[in-house]
Amino acid sequence: EVQLVESGGGLVQPGGSLRLSCAASGFTFSSYAMSWVRQAPGKGLEWLSAINSGGGTTYYTDSTKGRFTISRDNAEDTLYLQLNSLKTEDTAMYYCARSLVVDSEYNGWGQGTQVTVSS
């Protein structure tokens, strides 16, 4: 069974940092591209960042470039998203998702971890 379990969310003040993790199991993690997607209250899904299966190529949306860093540890079957310089508008549920390659359809999702940025 494919499982993706996010963790690391929480309440943080503006300007703060968090590190999100996504633990994968039930499949060969190193064979899949991975992405982070978020959904703010009352809004649709927003793609944030992606990384190829080997971890050598990363992609970011303009709103997160320079503030967020995606990485993966294929030995530990874990995906990460480092969030820095957080803003109130970053408040959202953050999900990890897998796909065969970076721009292909997602075929696995986690349950999400909540990030709240507030003073």
Short mmCIF file of C-alpha atoms in Angstrom, two decimals:
data_model
loop_
_atom_site.label_atom_id
_atom_site.label_comp_id
_atom_site.label_asym_id
_atom_site.label_seq_id
_atom_site.Cartn_x
_atom_site.Cartn_y
_atom_site.Cartn_z
CA GLU A 1 0.00 0.00 0.00
CA VAL A 2 1.34 3.39 -1.00
CA GLN A 3 1.66 5.68 2.00
CA LEU A 4 2.84 9.27 2.21
CA VAL A 5 2.82 10.79 5.67
CA GLU A 6 3.56 14.48 6.13
CA SER A 7 4.76 16.02 9.37
CA GLY A 8 6.46 19.12 10.67
CA GLY A 9 3.67 21.65 10.33
CA GLY A 10 2.62 23.96 13.12
CA LEU A 11 2.10 27.53 14.23
CA VAL A 12 4.91 29.93 13.44
CA GLN A 13 5.30 33.70 13.49
CA PRO A 14 5.83 35.70 10.30
CA GLY A 15 9.45 35.51 9.28
CA GLY A 16 9.87 32.14 10.93
CA SER A 17 10.86 28.78 9.52
CA LEU A 18 9.58 25.23 9.44
CA ARG A 19 10.82 21.99 7.92
CA LEU A 20 8.17 19.69 6.54
CA SER A 21 8.81 16.00 6.03
CA CYS A 22 7.01 13.40 3.95
CA ALA A 23 7.77 9.80 4.84
CA ALA A 24 7.10 7.36 2.02
CA SER A 25 6.41 3.64 2.19
CA GLY A 26 4.87 0.88 0.12
CA PHE A 27 6.69 1.76 -3.10
CA THR A 28 10.15 2.38 -4.49
CA PHE A 29 10.54 6.00 -3.44
CA SER A 30 13.67 6.59 -5.52
CA SER A 31 11.77 5.77 -8.72
CA TYR A 32 9.30 8.63 -8.40
CA ALA A 33 9.35 12.37 -8.74
CA MET A 34 7.85 14.16 -5.77
CA SER A 35 6.07 17.44 -5.29
CA TRP A 36 4.73 19.71 -2.60
CA VAL A 37 1.28 21.21 -3.06
CA ARG A 38 -0.71 23.38 -0.67
CA GLN A 39 -4.28 24.47 -0.19
CA ALA A 40 -5.08 27.66 1.66
CA PRO A 41 -8.46 28.09 3.35
CA GLY A 42 -11.16 28.65 0.76
CA LYS A 43 -8.74 28.32 -2.16
CA GLY A 44 -7.73 25.67 -4.67
CA LEU A 45 -4.63 23.55 -4.80
CA GLU A 46 -1.38 25.39 -5.49
CA TRP A 47 1.69 23.57 -6.72
CA LEU A 48 4.81 24.77 -4.89
CA SER A 49 7.81 22.70 -5.82
CA ALA A 50 8.96 19.44 -7.36
CA ILE A 51 12.06 17.29 -7.41
CA ASN A 52 13.03 14.54 -9.81
CA SER A 53 13.53 10.96 -8.70
CA GLY A 54 17.27 11.27 -8.21
CA GLY A 55 17.06 14.59 -6.42
CA GLY A 56 19.31 16.41 -8.83
CA THR A 57 16.72 18.70 -10.39
CA THR A 58 14.30 20.93 -8.56
CA TYR A 59 11.48 23.22 -9.60
CA TYR A 60 9.73 26.05 -7.81
CA THR A 61 6.84 28.39 -8.33
CA ASP A 62 7.76 32.06 -8.36
CA SER A 63 6.02 32.70 -5.04
CA THR A 64 8.28 30.26 -3.20
CA LYS A 65 11.55 30.53 -5.07
CA GLY A 66 14.25 31.71 -2.69
CA ARG A 67 12.18 31.02 0.41
CA PHE A 68 11.37 27.32 0.14
CA THR A 69 13.80 24.49 -0.55
CA ILE A 70 12.79 21.01 -1.61
CA SER A 71 15.06 18.03 -1.04
CA ARG A 72 14.87 14.29 -0.65
CA ASP A 73 16.76 11.47 1.01
CA ASN A 74 16.26 8.35 -1.06
CA ALA A 75 18.10 6.24 1.50
CA GLU A 76 15.51 7.26 4.09
CA ASP A 77 12.52 7.39 1.70
CA THR A 78 11.77 10.91 2.84
CA LEU A 79 10.93 14.16 1.10
CA TYR A 80 11.50 17.53 2.71
CA LEU A 81 10.41 21.12 2.28
CA GLN A 82 12.29 23.81 4.15
CA LEU A 83 10.13 26.88 4.62
CA ASN A 84 11.91 30.13 5.43
CA SER A 85 10.77 33.75 5.72
CA LEU A 86 7.20 32.59 6.19
CA LYS A 87 4.36 34.98 5.50
CA THR A 88 0.77 34.96 6.70
CA GLU A 89 -0.30 34.06 3.18
CA ASP A 90 1.68 30.82 3.45
CA THR A 91 -0.95 29.53 5.87
CA ALA A 92 -2.31 26.37 4.28
CA MET A 93 -2.49 22.61 4.40
CA TYR A 94 0.67 21.26 2.79
CA TYR A 95 0.61 17.97 0.90
CA CYS A 96 3.28 15.83 -0.70
CA ALA A 97 2.44 13.95 -3.88
CA ARG A 98 4.22 11.47 -6.09
CA SER A 99 4.30 11.14 -9.86
CA LEU A 100 6.25 9.04 -12.32
CA VAL A 101 8.06 12.11 -13.61
CA VAL A 102 7.92 15.76 -12.57
CA ASP A 103 5.20 16.94 -14.96
CA SER A 104 3.04 13.83 -14.97
CA GLU A 105 -0.20 13.17 -13.14
CA TYR A 106 -0.03 12.63 -9.39
CA ASN A 107 -0.81 9.07 -8.34
CA GLY A 108 -0.35 9.29 -4.62
CA TRP A 109 -1.04 11.90 -1.95
CA GLY A 110 -0.40 12.32 1.72
CA GLN A 111 -2.98 13.46 4.26
CA GLY A 112 -1.36 16.85 4.70
CA THR A 113 0.22 18.87 7.47
CA GLN A 114 -1.12 22.24 8.58
CA VAL A 115 1.10 25.31 8.51
CA THR A 116 -0.26 28.41 10.22
CA VAL A 117 1.68 31.66 10.05
CA SER A 118 0.38 34.18 12.53
CA SER A 119 1.61 36.65 15.08
#
